[in-house]
XYZ file of C-alpha atoms in Angstrom:
766
model
C 81.600 64.933 31.671
C 80.929 68.485 30.604
C 82.436 71.182 32.777
C 80.979 74.582 33.479
C 82.494 77.614 31.881
C 84.062 79.870 34.558
C 82.133 83.067 35.170
C 85.209 85.239 34.812
C 85.855 83.742 31.370
C 82.287 84.518 30.331
C 82.669 88.075 31.601
C 85.904 88.513 29.698
C 84.328 87.205 26.509
C 81.382 89.568 26.947
C 83.711 92.538 27.381
C 85.645 91.532 24.271
C 82.425 91.270 22.249
C 81.341 94.671 23.562
C 84.633 96.245 22.518
C 84.501 94.610 19.073
C 81.022 95.909 18.217
C 82.040 99.571 17.607
C 85.036 98.348 15.606
C 82.771 96.345 13.281
C 80.565 99.416 12.790
C 83.656 101.493 12.005
C 84.764 99.041 9.330
C 81.347 99.010 7.664
C 81.270 102.820 7.623
C 84.811 102.885 6.265
C 83.841 100.716 3.297
C 80.817 102.887 2.486
C 82.527 106.251 2.721
C 85.749 105.066 1.093
C 83.640 104.074 -1.902
C 82.135 107.551 -2.023
C 85.613 109.092 -1.791
C 86.910 106.885 -4.625
C 83.970 107.819 -6.828
C 84.602 111.514 -6.159
C 88.300 111.181 -7.012
C 87.502 109.338 -10.225
C 84.996 112.004 -11.283
C 87.469 114.789 -10.564
C 90.286 113.030 -12.390
C 88.115 112.564 -15.501
C 87.288 116.262 -15.573
C 83.566 115.606 -15.194
C 81.060 118.427 -15.495
C 77.503 118.837 -14.256
C 76.512 115.892 -12.066
C 80.054 114.529 -12.312
C 81.529 117.768 -11.012
C 78.973 117.789 -8.207
C 79.958 114.234 -7.334
C 83.634 115.208 -7.368
C 83.101 117.991 -4.846
C 80.286 116.541 -2.767
C 81.924 113.101 -2.708
C 84.870 114.598 -0.886
C 82.568 116.345 1.566
C 80.572 113.173 2.186
C 83.856 111.378 2.817
C 84.783 113.951 5.479
C 81.389 113.536 7.165
C 81.843 109.779 7.125
C 85.361 110.062 8.529
C 84.094 112.168 11.429
C 81.425 109.539 12.118
C 84.024 106.758 11.945
C 86.293 108.491 14.455
C 83.417 109.219 16.845
C 82.206 105.599 16.763
C 85.773 104.351 17.202
C 86.049 106.445 20.336
C 83.100 104.618 21.899
C 84.954 101.310 21.545
C 88.346 102.516 22.850
C 88.412 103.087 26.598
C 92.010 104.330 26.905
C 92.184 106.203 23.581
C 88.618 107.565 23.577
C 89.736 111.168 24.081
C 92.281 110.858 21.263
C 89.739 109.600 18.749
C 87.240 112.283 19.641
C 89.862 115.024 19.451
C 90.818 113.702 16.035
C 87.155 113.685 15.041
C 86.994 117.368 16.027
C 90.111 118.076 13.950
C 88.613 116.440 10.853
C 85.295 118.214 11.458
C 87.136 121.540 11.537
C 88.915 120.686 8.295
C 85.546 119.693 6.805
C 84.155 123.117 7.750
C 86.976 124.784 5.823
C 86.449 122.500 2.834
C 82.703 123.126 2.910
C 83.227 126.905 2.864
C 85.599 126.559 -0.078
C 83.254 124.313 -2.093
C 80.164 126.420 -1.386
C 81.677 129.872 -1.944
C 85.374 130.368 -2.679
C 85.566 127.823 -5.523
C 83.401 130.071 -7.712
C 85.384 133.303 -7.176
C 87.849 134.414 -9.882
C 90.577 134.889 -7.255
C 90.245 133.382 -3.794
C 91.355 135.770 -1.016
C 94.321 134.869 1.172
C 93.668 134.254 3.984
C 90.005 133.200 3.889
C 87.443 131.683 6.227
C 88.397 128.319 4.755
C 91.926 128.803 6.090
C 90.482 129.292 9.562
C 88.796 125.873 9.391
C 91.893 124.248 7.921
C 94.189 125.755 10.567
C 91.963 124.651 13.442
C 92.769 121.092 12.368
C 96.332 121.364 13.687
C 95.907 122.085 17.434
C 93.210 119.409 17.693
C 95.338 116.834 15.828
C 98.354 117.769 17.944
C 96.337 117.253 21.135
C 94.971 113.913 19.844
C 98.452 112.557 19.095
C 99.832 113.854 22.392
C 97.050 112.142 24.399
C 97.507 108.907 22.453
C 101.258 109.076 23.018
C 100.729 109.643 26.753
C 98.496 106.579 27.176
C 101.145 104.389 25.546
C 103.872 105.199 28.030
C 104.228 103.878 31.559
C 105.495 107.250 32.699
C 107.041 110.324 31.127
C 110.219 111.317 32.951
C 112.102 114.556 32.404
C 114.712 112.600 30.434
C 111.985 111.189 28.185
C 110.577 114.641 27.504
C 114.035 115.972 26.666
C 114.752 113.065 24.287
C 111.455 113.831 22.575
C 112.295 117.539 22.423
C 115.809 117.014 21.009
C 114.575 114.720 18.257
C 111.522 116.805 17.402
C 113.356 120.137 17.256
C 116.110 118.636 15.098
C 113.588 117.263 12.599
C 111.782 120.607 12.538
C 115.053 122.495 12.083
C 116.007 120.475 9.020
C 112.499 120.825 7.594
C 112.709 124.576 8.077
C 116.138 124.718 6.479
C 114.954 122.764 3.449
C 111.569 124.380 2.750
C 110.216 126.877 5.254
C 112.989 129.466 4.987
C 112.632 129.666 1.236
C 108.891 130.135 1.592
C 109.323 133.008 4.062
C 111.821 134.741 1.800
C 109.793 134.304 -1.359
C 106.391 135.269 0.086
C 105.516 138.877 -0.573
C 102.396 140.985 -0.397
C 100.129 141.704 2.561
C 100.795 140.387 6.018
C 97.732 138.122 5.792
C 99.007 136.523 2.612
C 102.409 135.950 4.169
C 100.856 134.382 7.239
C 98.589 132.223 5.113
C 101.557 131.074 3.074
C 103.755 130.028 6.000
C 101.149 129.112 8.633
C 100.611 125.636 7.232
C 104.246 124.561 7.145
C 104.823 126.088 10.598
C 101.900 124.092 11.981
C 103.233 121.055 10.164
C 106.585 121.567 11.849
C 104.908 121.283 15.234
C 103.221 118.035 14.223
C 106.477 116.762 12.748
C 108.286 117.557 16.014
C 105.725 115.566 17.962
C 105.946 112.613 15.579
C 109.756 112.518 15.535
C 110.023 112.906 19.297
C 107.266 110.388 19.867
C 109.130 107.843 17.762
C 111.994 107.953 20.266
C 109.898 107.396 23.367
C 107.173 105.138 21.998
C 109.275 102.590 20.131
C 107.547 99.505 18.783
C 104.468 97.749 20.044
C 102.209 100.797 20.398
C 99.663 99.330 17.998
C 98.826 99.712 14.319
C 96.540 102.689 14.996
C 99.470 104.866 16.084
C 101.474 104.080 12.967
C 98.565 104.741 10.599
C 97.951 108.079 12.330
C 101.644 108.920 12.175
C 101.746 108.019 8.488
C 98.710 110.176 7.755
C 100.114 113.181 9.594
C 103.519 112.740 7.915
C 101.806 112.731 4.513
C 99.982 115.870 5.600
C 103.306 117.557 6.416
C 104.773 116.785 2.993
C 101.610 117.806 1.137
C 101.244 121.102 3.004
C 104.874 122.001 2.345
C 104.412 121.435 -1.365
C 101.104 123.319 -1.233
C 102.721 126.367 0.399
C 105.454 126.362 -2.236
C 102.925 126.184 -5.051
C 100.795 128.953 -3.534
C 103.807 131.254 -3.244
C 104.724 130.632 -6.888
C 101.167 130.598 -8.187
C 101.320 126.969 -9.274
C 98.531 125.451 -7.178
C 95.441 124.153 -9.030
C 92.293 122.720 -7.470
C 91.767 119.019 -8.076
C 95.418 118.280 -8.783
C 97.723 115.645 -7.245
C 97.864 117.542 -3.942
C 94.147 116.999 -3.402
C 94.709 113.277 -3.895
C 97.605 113.353 -1.404
C 95.506 115.195 1.183
C 92.733 112.641 0.691
C 95.307 109.895 1.174
C 96.364 111.459 4.469
C 92.773 111.454 5.698
C 92.361 107.913 4.403
C 95.229 106.909 6.713
C 93.281 108.393 9.631
C 90.290 106.273 8.671
C 92.443 103.153 8.388
C 93.849 103.903 11.855
C 90.323 103.810 13.233
C 89.772 100.375 11.669
C 92.607 98.749 13.650
C 92.202 96.761 16.821
C 93.289 98.238 20.132
C 96.891 97.848 21.179
C 97.850 94.723 23.108
C 100.363 96.270 25.487
C 102.204 99.350 26.634
C 104.885 100.766 24.396
C 108.298 100.540 25.934
C 110.186 102.994 23.775
C 113.503 102.486 22.084
C 115.696 100.197 24.158
C 119.382 99.706 24.799
C 121.907 101.690 22.806
C 119.272 102.902 20.332
C 117.593 104.931 23.087
C 120.850 106.885 23.485
C 122.000 106.885 19.871
C 118.917 108.504 18.321
C 118.841 111.650 20.519
C 122.646 111.812 20.381
C 122.738 111.741 16.586
C 119.990 114.366 16.483
C 121.973 116.644 18.801
C 125.094 116.309 16.641
C 123.030 116.994 13.527
C 121.610 120.149 15.145
C 125.143 121.343 15.949
C 126.127 120.679 12.346
C 123.140 122.645 11.102
C 124.106 125.600 13.295
C 127.658 125.481 11.959
C 126.388 125.312 8.370
C 124.145 128.305 9.021
C 127.108 130.205 10.472
C 129.182 129.560 7.337
C 126.472 130.042 4.714
C 123.987 132.408 6.334
C 121.263 129.801 6.742
C 117.600 130.199 7.593
C 116.994 131.967 10.955
C 113.995 129.796 11.853
C 116.052 126.653 11.295
C 118.815 128.176 13.419
C 116.447 128.885 16.320
C 115.056 125.348 16.183
C 118.556 123.824 16.007
C 119.693 125.966 18.928
C 116.703 124.742 20.948
C 117.659 121.137 20.126
C 121.234 121.735 21.300
C 120.091 123.350 24.561
C 117.695 120.451 25.193
C 120.569 118.011 24.525
C 122.740 119.832 27.079
C 119.932 119.590 29.653
C 119.569 115.890 28.844
C 123.314 115.409 29.392
C 123.019 117.046 32.807
C 120.207 114.665 33.740
C 122.286 111.715 32.540
C 125.219 112.678 34.780
C 122.844 113.086 37.706
C 121.231 109.705 37.054
C 124.610 107.978 36.709
C 125.769 109.447 40.024
C 122.512 108.441 41.709
C 122.825 104.930 40.262
C 126.361 104.611 41.561
C 125.247 105.790 45.001
C 122.302 103.389 45.052
C 124.513 100.470 44.023
C 127.005 101.331 46.734
C 124.240 101.615 49.328
C 122.685 98.335 48.180
C 126.005 96.598 48.877
C 126.868 98.398 52.116
C 125.646 97.719 55.617
C 123.929 100.871 56.853
C 125.069 100.557 60.463
C 128.730 99.603 60.137
C 129.615 100.801 56.629
C 130.986 97.336 55.844
C 129.934 95.302 52.791
C 126.593 93.595 53.430
C 125.182 90.142 52.688
C 124.666 90.954 48.991
C 128.340 91.898 48.669
C 129.305 88.687 50.451
C 127.543 86.517 47.880
C 129.109 88.484 45.032
C 132.510 87.875 46.642
C 131.646 84.176 47.005
C 130.937 83.954 43.292
C 134.325 85.510 42.567
C 135.936 83.044 45.002
C 134.459 80.133 43.049
C 136.723 81.062 40.156
C 139.787 80.887 42.396
C 138.671 77.518 43.755
C 138.269 76.140 40.223
C 141.772 77.367 39.465
C 143.126 75.286 42.371
C 143.710 78.172 44.789
C 142.726 77.913 48.454
C 139.971 80.069 49.916
C 139.240 80.408 53.641
C 135.882 81.533 54.987
C 135.662 82.673 58.611
C 132.305 83.316 60.292
C 132.540 85.344 63.513
C 129.701 85.773 66.011
C 129.841 87.903 69.177
C 129.072 85.973 72.372
C 126.234 87.156 74.637
C 125.605 90.194 72.448
C 121.871 89.869 73.150
C 122.578 90.507 76.836
C 124.230 93.825 75.940
C 121.238 94.868 73.872
C 118.736 93.792 76.522
C 120.551 95.307 79.512
C 122.156 98.428 78.029
C 119.889 99.143 75.069
C 120.144 98.880 71.295
C 121.949 102.222 71.010
C 124.895 100.807 72.982
C 124.792 97.578 70.964
C 124.848 99.529 67.683
C 127.761 101.661 68.878
C 129.673 98.495 69.751
C 128.997 96.939 66.335
C 130.302 100.056 64.591
C 133.681 99.539 66.319
C 133.986 95.849 65.411
C 134.793 96.439 61.731
C 137.865 98.669 62.285
C 139.182 96.251 64.936
C 138.966 93.251 62.602
C 140.352 95.180 59.621
C 143.668 95.643 61.464
C 144.481 91.959 60.962
C 143.371 91.694 57.324
C 145.112 92.262 54.024
C 143.785 94.738 51.486
C 142.549 91.932 49.222
C 140.639 90.177 52.020
C 136.881 90.733 52.295
C 135.289 91.741 55.608
C 131.494 92.017 55.714
C 128.587 91.998 58.113
C 126.150 89.154 57.500
C 123.553 90.550 59.883
C 122.963 91.033 63.576
C 126.242 90.418 65.392
C 127.613 88.047 62.740
C 130.583 88.941 60.504
C 132.397 87.066 57.745
C 135.931 87.156 56.356
C 136.980 85.774 52.940
C 140.706 85.296 52.506
C 142.726 83.577 49.784
C 145.941 81.543 49.902
C 145.548 80.370 53.508
C 145.983 76.791 54.716
C 144.528 75.333 57.924
C 147.271 76.710 60.145
C 147.196 80.178 58.585
C 143.403 80.391 58.805
C 143.426 79.239 62.440
C 146.103 81.792 63.298
C 144.092 84.559 61.612
C 140.999 83.567 63.589
C 142.926 83.773 66.860
C 144.301 87.208 65.967
C 140.776 88.423 65.233
C 139.629 87.165 68.639
C 142.540 88.928 70.306
C 141.497 92.205 68.739
C 137.910 91.771 69.911
C 138.872 90.867 73.470
C 140.456 94.264 73.975
C 138.054 96.598 75.831
C 135.642 98.728 73.789
C 134.892 102.285 74.850
C 131.188 103.094 74.342
C 130.258 106.480 75.755
C 131.195 106.512 79.398
C 131.289 102.698 79.586
C 134.002 100.150 78.915
C 132.796 96.833 77.491
C 134.660 93.573 77.075
C 133.256 91.030 74.634
C 134.233 87.637 73.356
C 133.402 85.860 70.107
C 133.238 82.476 68.418
C 134.829 81.857 65.027
C 134.084 79.038 62.588
C 136.542 78.294 59.792
C 136.079 76.366 56.537
C 138.745 76.051 53.842
C 138.347 75.149 50.203
C 138.864 73.047 48.275
C 139.603 70.823 51.265
C 136.140 71.097 52.822
C 134.165 72.057 49.726
C 134.765 73.137 46.152
C 132.131 75.891 46.243
C 132.470 79.104 48.211
C 128.755 79.211 49.035
C 128.979 75.860 50.791
C 132.153 76.971 52.575
C 130.086 79.752 54.142
C 127.540 77.208 55.367
C 130.235 74.937 56.751
C 131.994 77.820 58.504
C 128.652 78.713 60.072
C 128.274 75.142 61.363
C 131.798 75.246 62.747
C 131.040 78.559 64.463
C 128.136 76.958 66.348
C 130.487 74.153 67.423
C 132.944 76.768 68.687
C 130.157 78.506 70.578
C 128.922 75.235 72.101
C 132.432 74.177 73.154
C 133.428 77.676 74.295
C 136.694 77.163 72.475
C 136.736 80.432 70.600
C 137.823 78.946 67.242
C 136.660 75.780 65.486
C 137.669 74.524 62.046
C 134.983 72.531 60.250
C 135.108 68.823 61.020
C 132.857 66.443 59.112
C 132.577 63.937 61.961
C 131.529 66.639 64.388
C 129.550 68.959 62.097
C 128.496 66.545 59.348
C 124.939 66.082 60.612
C 124.323 69.788 60.223
C 125.862 69.704 56.760
C 123.662 66.786 55.743
C 120.663 68.643 57.092
C 121.540 71.627 54.910
C 121.832 69.292 51.942
C 118.462 67.731 52.776
C 116.854 71.167 52.948
C 118.163 72.022 49.495
C 117.001 68.662 48.158
C 113.542 69.212 49.611
C 113.398 72.723 48.181
C 114.275 71.309 44.767
C 111.760 68.499 45.253
C 108.907 70.920 45.940
C 109.637 73.012 42.880
C 110.739 70.086 40.709
C 107.591 67.978 40.865
C 108.871 65.306 43.260
C 105.895 65.569 45.628
C 103.147 62.996 45.102
C 99.853 62.474 46.898
C 98.206 59.349 48.242
C 94.527 59.519 49.090
C 92.735 57.848 52.004
C 88.996 57.354 51.434
C 86.488 58.935 53.841
C 83.350 56.811 54.208
C 80.034 58.599 54.819
C 78.128 56.281 57.187
C 74.764 57.804 56.348
C 74.940 56.746 52.706
C 77.600 54.076 52.778
C 79.393 55.912 49.971
C 82.917 57.251 49.695
C 82.222 60.941 49.160
C 85.674 62.343 49.883
C 89.351 61.648 50.489
C 92.201 63.028 52.550
C 95.325 63.968 50.587
C 98.551 62.756 52.213
C 101.862 63.952 50.788
C 104.834 61.752 49.927
C 108.264 62.765 48.616
C 109.430 60.752 45.609
C 113.147 61.205 46.319
C 115.387 60.499 43.312
C 117.738 58.239 45.348
C 115.907 57.387 48.589
C 112.642 56.362 46.957
C 109.259 57.139 48.538
C 109.783 59.234 51.684
C 106.898 59.552 54.166
C 105.987 62.889 55.771
C 107.282 62.033 59.237
C 110.778 62.120 57.699
C 110.578 65.565 56.062
C 107.729 67.636 57.543
C 109.827 68.768 60.533
C 112.646 69.622 58.110
C 110.263 71.693 55.991
C 108.929 73.530 59.038
C 112.378 74.425 60.387
C 113.596 75.533 56.939
C 110.556 77.726 56.251
C 109.339 75.539 53.378
C 105.933 74.552 54.771
C 104.057 77.370 53.066
C 105.281 76.433 49.593
C 104.867 72.716 50.359
C 101.245 73.173 51.453
C 100.421 75.313 48.431
C 101.895 72.640 46.173
C 99.839 69.924 47.906
C 96.641 71.958 47.468
C 97.460 72.438 43.789
C 98.084 68.711 43.237
C 94.935 67.726 45.141
C 92.698 70.078 43.172
C 94.211 68.950 39.881
C 93.383 65.361 40.844
C 89.828 66.335 41.802
C 89.417 67.949 38.398
C 90.686 64.793 36.711
C 88.239 62.612 38.659
C 85.371 64.985 37.900
C 86.172 64.833 34.195
C 85.881 61.044 34.458
C 82.479 61.287 36.105
C 83.278 60.997 39.818
C 83.049 63.962 42.203
C 85.055 63.632 45.429
C 85.831 66.221 48.070
C 89.435 66.442 49.236
C 90.917 67.385 52.621
C 94.405 68.894 52.904
C 96.418 69.598 56.072
C 97.450 73.242 56.531
C 100.675 74.472 58.120
C 101.035 77.315 60.668
C 102.769 79.504 58.094
C 99.708 79.274 55.846
C 97.352 80.335 58.623
C 99.259 83.573 59.254
C 99.690 84.332 55.535
C 97.188 86.979 54.432
C 97.758 85.948 50.797
C 96.811 82.293 51.348
C 93.018 82.672 50.877
C 93.622 84.441 47.567
C 96.021 81.701 46.472
C 93.427 79.017 47.297
C 90.776 80.918 45.343
C 93.157 81.194 42.374
C 93.843 77.451 42.379
C 90.133 76.598 42.586
C 89.399 78.895 39.653
C 92.343 77.522 37.669
C 90.888 74.005 37.920
C 87.270 75.182 37.492
C 86.175 73.646 40.812
C 83.586 74.850 43.325
C 85.063 75.937 46.655
C 83.049 73.323 48.547
C 85.190 70.554 47.079
C 88.097 71.547 49.363
C 88.422 71.142 53.138
C 91.470 72.472 54.964
C 92.467 70.633 58.143
C 94.128 72.583 60.968
C 95.287 71.420 64.393
C 94.312 73.042 67.679
C 97.941 73.798 68.546
C 98.309 75.793 65.301
C 95.301 77.928 66.188
C 96.764 78.828 69.565
C 100.071 80.172 68.127
C 98.596 83.303 66.514
C 94.898 82.943 67.102
C 93.692 86.334 65.890
C 95.470 86.201 62.548
C 94.626 82.509 62.055
C 90.944 83.176 62.707
C 91.044 86.036 60.190
C 92.557 83.832 57.487
C 90.158 80.969 58.216
C 87.181 83.343 58.158
C 88.118 84.540 54.672
C 88.480 80.930 53.520
C 85.141 79.973 55.036
C 83.412 83.010 53.516
C 84.675 81.802 50.140
C 83.007 78.421 50.700
C 86.070 76.352 51.650
C 85.509 73.822 54.435
C 87.529 74.074 57.666
C 88.210 71.038 59.875
C 89.767 70.821 63.352
C 92.187 67.894 63.019
C 93.379 65.698 65.905
C 90.655 67.153 68.115
C 91.101 66.309 71.770
C 94.907 66.215 71.831
C 95.563 69.965 71.968
C 93.941 72.962 73.628
C 90.336 71.791 73.421
C 88.657 74.980 74.598
C 84.928 75.373 74.044
C 85.388 79.157 74.179
C 87.559 79.317 71.079
C 85.673 76.469 69.376
C 82.504 78.538 69.531
C 84.154 81.419 67.670
C 86.095 79.498 65.040
C 84.683 79.382 61.486
C 84.837 75.556 61.305
C 82.599 73.053 59.545
C 84.001 69.786 60.885
C 85.488 68.138 63.986
C 87.935 65.302 63.389
C 88.522 63.272 66.545
C 92.026 61.966 67.072
C 92.684 58.266 66.461
C 93.905 57.830 70.057
C 90.297 57.952 71.310
C 88.728 56.076 68.398
C 91.179 53.183 68.586
C 90.534 52.619 72.343
C 86.739 52.599 72.147
C 86.377 48.806 72.231
C 88.294 48.324 75.479
C 87.799 51.631 77.286
C 84.403 52.922 78.447
C 86.004 56.303 79.099
C 87.292 56.540 75.528
C 83.835 55.585 74.233
C 82.294 58.283 76.448
C 84.702 60.866 75.040
C 83.781 59.867 71.501
C 80.065 59.965 72.289
C 80.165 63.341 74.022
C 82.364 64.895 71.339
C 80.046 63.611 68.622
C 77.026 65.091 70.409
C 78.883 68.378 70.854
C 79.716 68.534 67.144
C 76.132 67.852 66.111
C 74.801 70.380 68.615
C 77.042 73.021 67.008
C 75.984 72.024 63.482
C 79.363 70.494 62.646
C 80.159 67.284 60.820
C 81.934 64.657 62.931
C 84.792 62.596 61.480
C 86.440 59.687 63.278
C 89.895 58.677 62.050
C 91.836 55.554 62.951
C 89.039 53.026 62.380
C 90.936 49.717 62.319
C 88.258 47.025 62.794
C 84.624 46.229 62.080
C 83.614 46.495 65.747
C 84.745 50.118 65.946
C 82.956 50.857 62.660
C 79.716 49.296 63.935
C 79.877 51.277 67.186
C 80.448 54.551 65.375
C 77.572 53.770 63.021
C 75.296 53.127 66.011
C 76.363 56.387 67.689
C 75.515 58.392 64.546
C 79.021 59.308 63.386
C 79.019 61.130 60.057
C 82.298 60.095 58.421
C 85.025 57.556 59.217
C 88.436 56.808 57.800
C 91.094 54.274 58.687
C 92.836 51.146 57.542
C 89.661 49.100 57.964
C 88.118 51.161 55.183
C 91.295 51.559 53.130
C 94.921 52.522 53.381
C 96.076 55.700 51.626
C 96.381 54.830 47.937
C 97.953 56.424 44.850
C 95.348 57.962 42.500
C 95.252 55.093 40.007
C 94.927 52.462 42.770
C 92.216 54.492 44.489
C 90.268 54.655 41.221
C 90.517 50.876 40.840
C 89.453 50.407 44.485
C 86.431 52.647 44.039
C 85.431 50.878 40.826
C 85.768 47.441 42.456
C 83.749 48.594 45.460
C 80.975 49.887 43.204
C 80.921 46.564 41.328
C 80.607 44.612 44.593
C 77.699 46.790 45.713
C 75.908 46.190 42.407
C 76.495 42.431 42.756
C 74.913 42.463 46.226
C 71.874 44.302 44.838
């Protein structure tokens, strides 16, 4: 059976095609204008005259026009980098203006003036290119912190300082003549230094993964830097000739810009250099800048290089200051994350870190004692005297307990009025004696303001490896023992498996169920729902089972209460919905469409994210929302009615069906029924099963059915166990029935066989 293509997939494909169209145009233009550029280079290299010379000069100009067009078109197809491409197009257009002035006028003069109007066009290229690269760099970073800027500045200034020391200083010293000629001779390499600083600094913060476009642009600009430096040297020494290798190198730089425009957009955000490399690169640059300053001091180096190196060193010092500040802040945040804000004791996170360390001692054969201490009737203090008094009391508990502990023992606050002690090298007698000493300390009066308070406590003790070989489980067992101490009012209780084992086994069962939910141990059986109007099975109810690895198939009455008390119902329900929809998709692919009903827990009905999760699962399996019905009980709706109604309304607005399950056994109020966004009433089996022998039960069924139809709701009767009940419901006009008389809940493959056999029998009757 052919499935429909999801709308969001079609929209995504359309957006991709829309983004690819300008890129295809760019590539076509690139081929055309690159051919013109190649023809111009060939004509110039062969020393052509007449038409050939015209082609050599005009071919270059046509190439520039084409490159501007390529960059403009590329900008239309790049949402994030649009400004960068258009700034770069402006830079190339400015350079083209300078080249056009040279070809139309200055080429034919015996001696070209320095500077000229062509230089104005050429120089305007730099600020626009700088802005284009800066914008492109900015869009590739999640955020630019002060440390990131300083890393960029250190690296960029160091690269510029070395470039100045190698080439720029010599150019400044050797340039003579008018001020304009001097400026024209050094302006290009100075501008190139700025671009080089941006490229070198950007390399530190952008790292890999910024996309091929960035690297082609960087390569083109780097080639520009080298070419301009050589050009300035040749101009100063009178060696530059038009049409020589430098013109080819400049053309190659612009060709790199065109190739950058032909690349696809980047797939992700650049993350910069990571790990040690993020520290090493700026650090090496700072050391190199210091070395350059020292070399200049000894040999009288270039002043421009010295200024740039000094700037790099100052930026490195500022970066060091930020690093110290960040390290101190990190240390403070780590300390705060592991410290209880109220008492100053280690908190729950620190406890579990200490438990992990204790596991090593347990594996080595050492003993570890865990004591869980809980103040008795602390809630009464809070309720009668206020939370301020309760907090003041808790702040005094830590120092009291610490008096009886060794320096290597761990004392922490688990939360509320519950504290924990981890101590090594204690046997049963030692641990019991320590617990009694702790109680003695707490039973001494506390002074809180003008009041004197006396409190008591209960302590649970568990010792490893006697009671468990893991410290985490020792904490659980000590907690169980503490509740036994509180129930027996004995003050101290050491874990006893006969007394506390049921709680331990319950904890184990919770962990097994948690693993079962996430580990694929839940399976669904499906009970058919027969539509009496058509005689067809049009839907099923999904009923969860737990395929336990040792206990076999476990029915919900043995684990649903456990899931609810352990807070696992939300994840269990979501998993059931996912399995049910996957099965619906499988049936649909085989040519049979069935609706599915799933029971919803209270935690789902108060979860604002649940409607979005249901929508995501429906879309993931390419199913219409009407295929799913969520069944809720009346008692669930009464727990947090406003929030539940809000969640159900969002589900109903999305097209998901809503059914009131076990109707008649809870708070059957017509007032709330009238306002609920429901599509179905499902009468409890207690009324359906008694119809044959109870006129009152039959009256309840009849009146409820009429009520449902009057409100425009579908009526479902569950618990149909015999043909007489089915016939009566058919006569009354019931919409849907389910029960053992129709079919028991079946695994998917057995349900498919049952449906196929039923269809064959109907054909045989016809």
